């Protein structure tokens, strides 16, 4: 039985950054006891991403590490969605008017359409692969509702900014992971959809990283321009 499967330092750091971002967000919700500045729609999009990506969880076993991480992503994100939707005082402090991005119409639907188009051009149908590609496309824009919400609040709490920083760091580490695997992993299969939308996802964080770095350098709370 494999414990880690195919692993390299960039993938491990990316996964740990991702897990740490979830822990920071849970800590933020627990400590502050409010959902101000948190986008429920981004969390719902992440939940859709993880469920679609890991449909093969009961079908294929790769390693204990792989299975454990998949279960963590789905369960933790589902719990965050549940907390904001159902648990007081988070439910009462969540401001729908600030989190108004139409995520089903402008994120889920376009991602599904692009997925179908890509598969039609290749003249093949594989449900698991389609769901995986759909998750890659959708994940590239999941952060948009959160960034829009923060733009409306302007001032960003430290834990919230740290959450998004580690989320962006996860994606950055995975870019290095893909480069490393393409050079050193024998038989590595290139996924150009993964590369294109992975770079798009990373690019969406760059503006945030700029203001995050300035705030940390000056020792101030992060503030976004109006």
PDB file of C-alpha atoms in Angstrom:
ATOM      1  CA  UNK A   1       0.000   0.000   0.000  1.00  0.00           C
ATOM      2  CA  UNK A   2       1.456   3.364  -1.032  1.00  0.00           C
ATOM      3  CA  UNK A   3       1.658   6.082   1.618  1.00  0.00           C
ATOM      4  CA  UNK A   4       2.659   9.183  -0.339  1.00  0.00           C
ATOM      5  CA  UNK A   5       2.490   8.171  -4.001  1.00  0.00           C
ATOM      6  CA  UNK A   6       4.305  10.467  -6.458  1.00  0.00           C
ATOM      7  CA  UNK A   7       5.550  13.380  -4.377  1.00  0.00           C
ATOM      8  CA  UNK A   8       7.931  16.303  -4.710  1.00  0.00           C
ATOM      9  CA  UNK A   9       8.698  19.284  -2.502  1.00  0.00           C
ATOM     10  CA  UNK A  10       6.635  21.739  -4.573  1.00  0.00           C
ATOM     11  CA  UNK A  11       3.506  19.614  -4.458  1.00  0.00           C
ATOM     12  CA  UNK A  12       3.933  19.038  -0.727  1.00  0.00           C
ATOM     13  CA  UNK A  13       4.417  22.762  -0.027  1.00  0.00           C
ATOM     14  CA  UNK A  14       1.425  23.550  -2.225  1.00  0.00           C
ATOM     15  CA  UNK A  15      -0.768  21.059  -0.399  1.00  0.00           C
ATOM     16  CA  UNK A  16       0.364  22.316   3.004  1.00  0.00           C
ATOM     17  CA  UNK A  17      -0.309  25.915   1.943  1.00  0.00           C
ATOM     18  CA  UNK A  18      -3.788  24.887   0.853  1.00  0.00           C
ATOM     19  CA  UNK A  19      -4.493  23.074   4.109  1.00  0.00           C
ATOM     20  CA  UNK A  20      -3.098  25.982   6.107  1.00  0.00           C
ATOM     21  CA  UNK A  21      -5.352  28.428   4.224  1.00  0.00           C
ATOM     22  CA  UNK A  22      -8.382  26.372   5.248  1.00  0.00           C
ATOM     23  CA  UNK A  23      -7.193  26.264   8.869  1.00  0.00           C
ATOM     24  CA  UNK A  24      -6.664  30.046   8.861  1.00  0.00           C
ATOM     25  CA  UNK A  25     -10.177  30.619   7.481  1.00  0.00           C
ATOM     26  CA  UNK A  26     -11.735  28.320  10.088  1.00  0.00           C
ATOM     27  CA  UNK A  27      -9.747  30.131  12.780  1.00  0.00           C
ATOM     28  CA  UNK A  28     -10.901  33.489  11.385  1.00  0.00           C
ATOM     29  CA  UNK A  29     -14.562  32.430  11.580  1.00  0.00           C
ATOM     30  CA  UNK A  30     -14.169  30.973  15.068  1.00  0.00           C
ATOM     31  CA  UNK A  31     -12.212  33.869  16.576  1.00  0.00           C
ATOM     32  CA  UNK A  32     -14.014  36.824  14.976  1.00  0.00           C
ATOM     33  CA  UNK A  33     -17.444  35.144  15.215  1.00  0.00           C
ATOM     34  CA  UNK A  34     -18.595  36.950  12.095  1.00  0.00           C
ATOM     35  CA  UNK A  35     -18.507  36.446   8.350  1.00  0.00           C
ATOM     36  CA  UNK A  36     -17.726  40.039   7.397  1.00  0.00           C
ATOM     37  CA  UNK A  37     -15.603  40.138   4.269  1.00  0.00           C
ATOM     38  CA  UNK A  38     -15.909  36.399   3.626  1.00  0.00           C
ATOM     39  CA  UNK A  39     -17.444  35.263   0.359  1.00  0.00           C
ATOM     40  CA  UNK A  40     -19.789  32.315   0.784  1.00  0.00           C
ATOM     41  CA  UNK A  41     -19.958  32.042  -2.996  1.00  0.00           C
ATOM     42  CA  UNK A  42     -16.219  31.427  -3.272  1.00  0.00           C
ATOM     43  CA  UNK A  43     -16.545  28.649  -0.695  1.00  0.00           C
ATOM     44  CA  UNK A  44     -19.487  27.127  -2.601  1.00  0.00           C
ATOM     45  CA  UNK A  45     -17.446  27.220  -5.795  1.00  0.00           C
ATOM     46  CA  UNK A  46     -14.544  25.479  -4.072  1.00  0.00           C
ATOM     47  CA  UNK A  47     -16.923  22.798  -2.809  1.00  0.00           C
ATOM     48  CA  UNK A  48     -18.192  22.214  -6.359  1.00  0.00           C
ATOM     49  CA  UNK A  49     -14.568  22.071  -7.570  1.00  0.00           C
ATOM     50  CA  UNK A  50     -13.556  19.443  -5.020  1.00  0.00           C
ATOM     51  CA  UNK A  51     -16.630  17.246  -5.471  1.00  0.00           C
ATOM     52  CA  UNK A  52     -16.235  17.286  -9.262  1.00  0.00           C
ATOM     53  CA  UNK A  53     -12.476  16.696  -9.124  1.00  0.00           C
ATOM     54  CA  UNK A  54     -12.620  13.829  -6.662  1.00  0.00           C
ATOM     55  CA  UNK A  55     -15.512  11.824  -8.088  1.00  0.00           C
ATOM     56  CA  UNK A  56     -12.995   9.014  -8.534  1.00  0.00           C
ATOM     57  CA  UNK A  57     -12.397   8.832  -4.772  1.00  0.00           C
ATOM     58  CA  UNK A  58     -14.430   5.611  -4.282  1.00  0.00           C
ATOM     59  CA  UNK A  59     -13.207   4.173  -7.598  1.00  0.00           C
ATOM     60  CA  UNK A  60      -9.426   4.535  -7.567  1.00  0.00           C
ATOM     61  CA  UNK A  61      -6.826   4.372  -4.807  1.00  0.00           C
ATOM     62  CA  UNK A  62      -3.521   6.170  -5.404  1.00  0.00           C
ATOM     63  CA  UNK A  63      -2.067   6.591  -1.912  1.00  0.00           C
ATOM     64  CA  UNK A  64      -3.120   7.167   1.678  1.00  0.00           C
ATOM     65  CA  UNK A  65      -1.866  10.748   1.428  1.00  0.00           C
ATOM     66  CA  UNK A  66      -3.915  11.392  -1.715  1.00  0.00           C
ATOM     67  CA  UNK A  67      -7.106   9.951  -0.230  1.00  0.00           C
ATOM     68  CA  UNK A  68      -6.677  11.815   3.052  1.00  0.00           C
ATOM     69  CA  UNK A  69      -6.114  15.180   1.330  1.00  0.00           C
ATOM     70  CA  UNK A  70      -9.153  14.746  -0.890  1.00  0.00           C
ATOM     71  CA  UNK A  71     -11.347  13.980   2.118  1.00  0.00           C
ATOM     72  CA  UNK A  72      -9.944  16.990   3.996  1.00  0.00           C
ATOM     73  CA  UNK A  73     -10.665  19.388   1.131  1.00  0.00           C
ATOM     74  CA  UNK A  74     -14.246  18.217   0.643  1.00  0.00           C
ATOM     75  CA  UNK A  75     -15.207  17.916   4.315  1.00  0.00           C
ATOM     76  CA  UNK A  76     -13.532  21.137   5.514  1.00  0.00           C
ATOM     77  CA  UNK A  77     -14.957  23.233   2.689  1.00  0.00           C
ATOM     78  CA  UNK A  78     -18.410  21.700   3.182  1.00  0.00           C
ATOM     79  CA  UNK A  79     -18.170  22.557   6.881  1.00  0.00           C
ATOM     80  CA  UNK A  80     -17.245  26.183   6.100  1.00  0.00           C
ATOM     81  CA  UNK A  81     -20.255  26.502   3.786  1.00  0.00           C
ATOM     82  CA  UNK A  82     -22.483  24.983   6.475  1.00  0.00           C
ATOM     83  CA  UNK A  83     -21.134  27.355   9.151  1.00  0.00           C
ATOM     84  CA  UNK A  84     -21.796  30.494   7.121  1.00  0.00           C
ATOM     85  CA  UNK A  85     -25.213  29.322   5.977  1.00  0.00           C
ATOM     86  CA  UNK A  86     -26.559  27.828   9.194  1.00  0.00           C
ATOM     87  CA  UNK A  87     -24.490  28.661  12.300  1.00  0.00           C
ATOM     88  CA  UNK A  88     -25.065  31.833  14.321  1.00  0.00           C
ATOM     89  CA  UNK A  89     -23.674  34.451  14.576  1.00  0.00           C
ATOM     90  CA  UNK A  90     -21.942  33.752  11.235  1.00  0.00           C
ATOM     91  CA  UNK A  91     -25.253  33.400   9.409  1.00  0.00           C
ATOM     92  CA  UNK A  92     -26.516  36.788  10.601  1.00  0.00           C
ATOM     93  CA  UNK A  93     -23.261  38.619   9.899  1.00  0.00           C
ATOM     94  CA  UNK A  94     -22.871  37.305   6.356  1.00  0.00           C
ATOM     95  CA  UNK A  95     -23.781  40.185   4.034  1.00  0.00           C
ATOM     96  CA  UNK A  96     -25.288  38.908   0.791  1.00  0.00           C
ATOM     97  CA  UNK A  97     -25.340  42.390  -0.689  1.00  0.00           C
ATOM     98  CA  UNK A  98     -21.519  42.541  -0.584  1.00  0.00           C
ATOM     99  CA  UNK A  99     -21.175  39.023  -2.002  1.00  0.00           C
ATOM    100  CA  UNK A 100     -23.338  39.567  -5.059  1.00  0.00           C
ATOM    101  CA  UNK A 101     -21.287  37.931  -7.823  1.00  0.00           C
ATOM    102  CA  UNK A 102     -23.582  35.562  -9.746  1.00  0.00           C
ATOM    103  CA  UNK A 103     -21.376  32.518  -9.394  1.00  0.00           C
ATOM    104  CA  UNK A 104     -23.702  29.984 -11.009  1.00  0.00           C
ATOM    105  CA  UNK A 105     -24.308  32.119 -14.100  1.00  0.00           C
ATOM    106  CA  UNK A 106     -20.810  33.566 -14.568  1.00  0.00           C
ATOM    107  CA  UNK A 107     -18.558  30.835 -13.166  1.00  0.00           C
ATOM    108  CA  UNK A 108     -20.191  27.400 -13.082  1.00  0.00           C
ATOM    109  CA  UNK A 109     -22.133  27.621 -16.346  1.00  0.00           C
ATOM    110  CA  UNK A 110     -19.278  29.017 -18.516  1.00  0.00           C
ATOM    111  CA  UNK A 111     -16.866  26.445 -17.054  1.00  0.00           C
ATOM    112  CA  UNK A 112     -19.275  23.622 -17.892  1.00  0.00           C
ATOM    113  CA  UNK A 113     -19.764  24.928 -21.434  1.00  0.00           C
ATOM    114  CA  UNK A 114     -15.995  25.205 -22.034  1.00  0.00           C
ATOM    115  CA  UNK A 115     -15.519  21.663 -20.739  1.00  0.00           C
ATOM    116  CA  UNK A 116     -18.085  20.266 -23.168  1.00  0.00           C
ATOM    117  CA  UNK A 117     -16.538  22.219 -26.055  1.00  0.00           C
ATOM    118  CA  UNK A 118     -13.039  20.890 -25.290  1.00  0.00           C
ATOM    119  CA  UNK A 119     -14.346  17.317 -25.244  1.00  0.00           C
ATOM    120  CA  UNK A 120     -16.337  17.738 -28.462  1.00  0.00           C
ATOM    121  CA  UNK A 121     -13.173  18.847 -30.272  1.00  0.00           C
ATOM    122  CA  UNK A 122     -11.403  15.688 -29.112  1.00  0.00           C
ATOM    123  CA  UNK A 123     -14.291  13.412 -30.128  1.00  0.00           C
ATOM    124  CA  UNK A 124     -14.407  11.453 -26.894  1.00  0.00           C
ATOM    125  CA  UNK A 125     -16.504  11.220 -23.751  1.00  0.00           C
ATOM    126  CA  UNK A 126     -15.132  10.337 -20.346  1.00  0.00           C
ATOM    127  CA  UNK A 127     -17.280  11.514 -17.428  1.00  0.00           C
ATOM    128  CA  UNK A 128     -14.500  11.387 -14.818  1.00  0.00           C
ATOM    129  CA  UNK A 129     -12.086  13.270 -17.070  1.00  0.00           C
ATOM    130  CA  UNK A 130     -14.763  15.824 -17.978  1.00  0.00           C
ATOM    131  CA  UNK A 131     -15.481  16.487 -14.307  1.00  0.00           C
ATOM    132  CA  UNK A 132     -11.764  16.852 -13.614  1.00  0.00           C
ATOM    133  CA  UNK A 133     -11.323  19.359 -16.455  1.00  0.00           C
ATOM    134  CA  UNK A 134     -14.456  21.206 -15.334  1.00  0.00           C
ATOM    135  CA  UNK A 135     -12.953  21.506 -11.841  1.00  0.00           C
ATOM    136  CA  UNK A 136      -9.675  22.882 -13.244  1.00  0.00           C
ATOM    137  CA  UNK A 137     -11.474  25.540 -15.290  1.00  0.00           C
ATOM    138  CA  UNK A 138     -13.827  26.475 -12.461  1.00  0.00           C
ATOM    139  CA  UNK A 139     -11.063  26.632  -9.835  1.00  0.00           C
ATOM    140  CA  UNK A 140      -9.224  29.221 -11.897  1.00  0.00           C
ATOM    141  CA  UNK A 141     -11.970  31.780 -11.153  1.00  0.00           C
ATOM    142  CA  UNK A 142     -13.268  30.675  -7.739  1.00  0.00           C
ATOM    143  CA  UNK A 143     -11.413  33.497  -5.988  1.00  0.00           C
ATOM    144  CA  UNK A 144     -13.229  36.215  -7.970  1.00  0.00           C
ATOM    145  CA  UNK A 145     -16.270  36.524  -5.629  1.00  0.00           C
ATOM    146  CA  UNK A 146     -13.904  36.784  -2.637  1.00  0.00           C
ATOM    147  CA  UNK A 147     -11.785  39.476  -4.267  1.00  0.00           C
ATOM    148  CA  UNK A 148     -14.892  41.457  -5.230  1.00  0.00           C
ATOM    149  CA  UNK A 149     -16.211  41.213  -1.665  1.00  0.00           C
ATOM    150  CA  UNK A 150     -12.921  42.456  -0.217  1.00  0.00           C
ATOM    151  CA  UNK A 151     -12.840  45.298  -2.736  1.00  0.00           C
ATOM    152  CA  UNK A 152     -16.193  46.476  -1.368  1.00  0.00           C
ATOM    153  CA  UNK A 153     -15.042  46.290   2.248  1.00  0.00           C
ATOM    154  CA  UNK A 154     -11.645  47.826   1.345  1.00  0.00           C
ATOM    155  CA  UNK A 155      -9.997  47.117   4.719  1.00  0.00           C
ATOM    156  CA  UNK A 156      -9.011  43.463   5.069  1.00  0.00           C
ATOM    157  CA  UNK A 157      -8.633  41.730   8.433  1.00  0.00           C
ATOM    158  CA  UNK A 158      -5.255  40.082   9.046  1.00  0.00           C
ATOM    159  CA  UNK A 159      -6.560  36.514   9.181  1.00  0.00           C
ATOM    160  CA  UNK A 160      -8.632  37.046   6.034  1.00  0.00           C
ATOM    161  CA  UNK A 161      -5.632  38.421   4.136  1.00  0.00           C
ATOM    162  CA  UNK A 162      -3.465  35.544   5.396  1.00  0.00           C
ATOM    163  CA  UNK A 163      -6.108  33.063   4.222  1.00  0.00           C
ATOM    164  CA  UNK A 164      -6.014  34.433   0.680  1.00  0.00           C
ATOM    165  CA  UNK A 165      -2.212  34.679   0.726  1.00  0.00           C
ATOM    166  CA  UNK A 166      -1.817  30.973   1.534  1.00  0.00           C
ATOM    167  CA  UNK A 167      -4.476  30.108  -1.028  1.00  0.00           C
ATOM    168  CA  UNK A 168      -2.492  31.951  -3.695  1.00  0.00           C
ATOM    169  CA  UNK A 169       0.754  30.406  -2.471  1.00  0.00           C
ATOM    170  CA  UNK A 170      -0.779  26.964  -2.958  1.00  0.00           C
ATOM    171  CA  UNK A 171      -1.444  27.706  -6.609  1.00  0.00           C
ATOM    172  CA  UNK A 172       2.020  29.205  -7.102  1.00  0.00           C
ATOM    173  CA  UNK A 173       3.677  26.091  -5.660  1.00  0.00           C
ATOM    174  CA  UNK A 174       1.637  23.924  -8.004  1.00  0.00           C
ATOM    175  CA  UNK A 175       2.990  25.831 -11.003  1.00  0.00           C
ATOM    176  CA  UNK A 176       6.494  24.834  -9.873  1.00  0.00           C
ATOM    177  CA  UNK A 177       5.202  21.303  -9.265  1.00  0.00           C
ATOM    178  CA  UNK A 178       4.084  20.980 -12.883  1.00  0.00           C
ATOM    179  CA  UNK A 179       7.410  22.263 -14.187  1.00  0.00           C
ATOM    180  CA  UNK A 180       9.327  19.879 -11.921  1.00  0.00           C
ATOM    181  CA  UNK A 181       7.213  16.874 -12.935  1.00  0.00           C
ATOM    182  CA  UNK A 182       7.557  17.646 -16.647  1.00  0.00           C
ATOM    183  CA  UNK A 183      11.363  17.461 -16.322  1.00  0.00           C
ATOM    184  CA  UNK A 184      11.895  14.715 -13.753  1.00  0.00           C
ATOM    185  CA  UNK A 185       8.855  12.418 -13.732  1.00  0.00           C
ATOM    186  CA  UNK A 186       9.118   9.660 -16.301  1.00  0.00           C
ATOM    187  CA  UNK A 187       5.995   9.300 -18.435  1.00  0.00           C
ATOM    188  CA  UNK A 188       4.463  12.532 -17.142  1.00  0.00           C
ATOM    189  CA  UNK A 189       1.386  13.477 -19.159  1.00  0.00           C
ATOM    190  CA  UNK A 190       1.112  17.168 -20.024  1.00  0.00           C
ATOM    191  CA  UNK A 191      -2.264  18.813 -19.330  1.00  0.00           C
ATOM    192  CA  UNK A 192      -2.395  22.050 -21.283  1.00  0.00           C
ATOM    193  CA  UNK A 193      -5.823  22.951 -19.874  1.00  0.00           C
ATOM    194  CA  UNK A 194      -4.237  22.660 -16.427  1.00  0.00           C
ATOM    195  CA  UNK A 195      -1.350  24.936 -17.425  1.00  0.00           C
ATOM    196  CA  UNK A 196      -3.488  27.648 -19.037  1.00  0.00           C
ATOM    197  CA  UNK A 197      -6.108  27.885 -16.329  1.00  0.00           C
ATOM    198  CA  UNK A 198      -3.546  27.381 -13.569  1.00  0.00           C
ATOM    199  CA  UNK A 199      -1.646  30.440 -14.804  1.00  0.00           C
ATOM    200  CA  UNK A 200      -4.928  32.374 -15.055  1.00  0.00           C
ATOM    201  CA  UNK A 201      -5.724  31.467 -11.458  1.00  0.00           C
ATOM    202  CA  UNK A 202      -2.281  32.572 -10.272  1.00  0.00           C
ATOM    203  CA  UNK A 203      -2.556  35.853 -12.190  1.00  0.00           C
ATOM    204  CA  UNK A 204      -5.780  36.729 -10.355  1.00  0.00           C
ATOM    205  CA  UNK A 205      -3.831  36.778  -7.077  1.00  0.00           C
ATOM    206  CA  UNK A 206      -1.021  39.083  -8.230  1.00  0.00           C
ATOM    207  CA  UNK A 207      -2.763  42.372  -7.464  1.00  0.00           C
ATOM    208  CA  UNK A 208      -3.738  41.065  -4.023  1.00  0.00           C
ATOM    209  CA  UNK A 209      -0.143  39.933  -3.350  1.00  0.00           C
ATOM    210  CA  UNK A 210       1.101  43.442  -4.155  1.00  0.00           C
ATOM    211  CA  UNK A 211      -1.092  45.132  -1.535  1.00  0.00           C
ATOM    212  CA  UNK A 212      -0.516  42.280   0.923  1.00  0.00           C
ATOM    213  CA  UNK A 213       3.270  42.749   0.672  1.00  0.00           C
ATOM    214  CA  UNK A 214       2.958  46.520   1.172  1.00  0.00           C
ATOM    215  CA  UNK A 215       0.779  46.044   4.264  1.00  0.00           C
ATOM    216  CA  UNK A 216       3.188  43.523   5.791  1.00  0.00           C
ATOM    217  CA  UNK A 217       6.210  45.716   5.040  1.00  0.00           C
ATOM    218  CA  UNK A 218       4.581  48.720   6.736  1.00  0.00           C
ATOM    219  CA  UNK A 219       3.116  46.652   9.568  1.00  0.00           C
ATOM    220  CA  UNK A 220      -0.386  47.890   8.793  1.00  0.00           C
ATOM    221  CA  UNK A 221      -3.758  46.301   8.201  1.00  0.00           C
ATOM    222  CA  UNK A 222      -4.185  45.560   4.504  1.00  0.00           C
ATOM    223  CA  UNK A 223      -6.351  47.996   2.529  1.00  0.00           C
ATOM    224  CA  UNK A 224      -7.452  47.710  -1.075  1.00  0.00           C
ATOM    225  CA  UNK A 225      -7.954  50.733  -3.352  1.00  0.00           C
ATOM    226  CA  UNK A 226     -11.502  51.826  -4.115  1.00  0.00           C
TER     227      UNK A 226
END
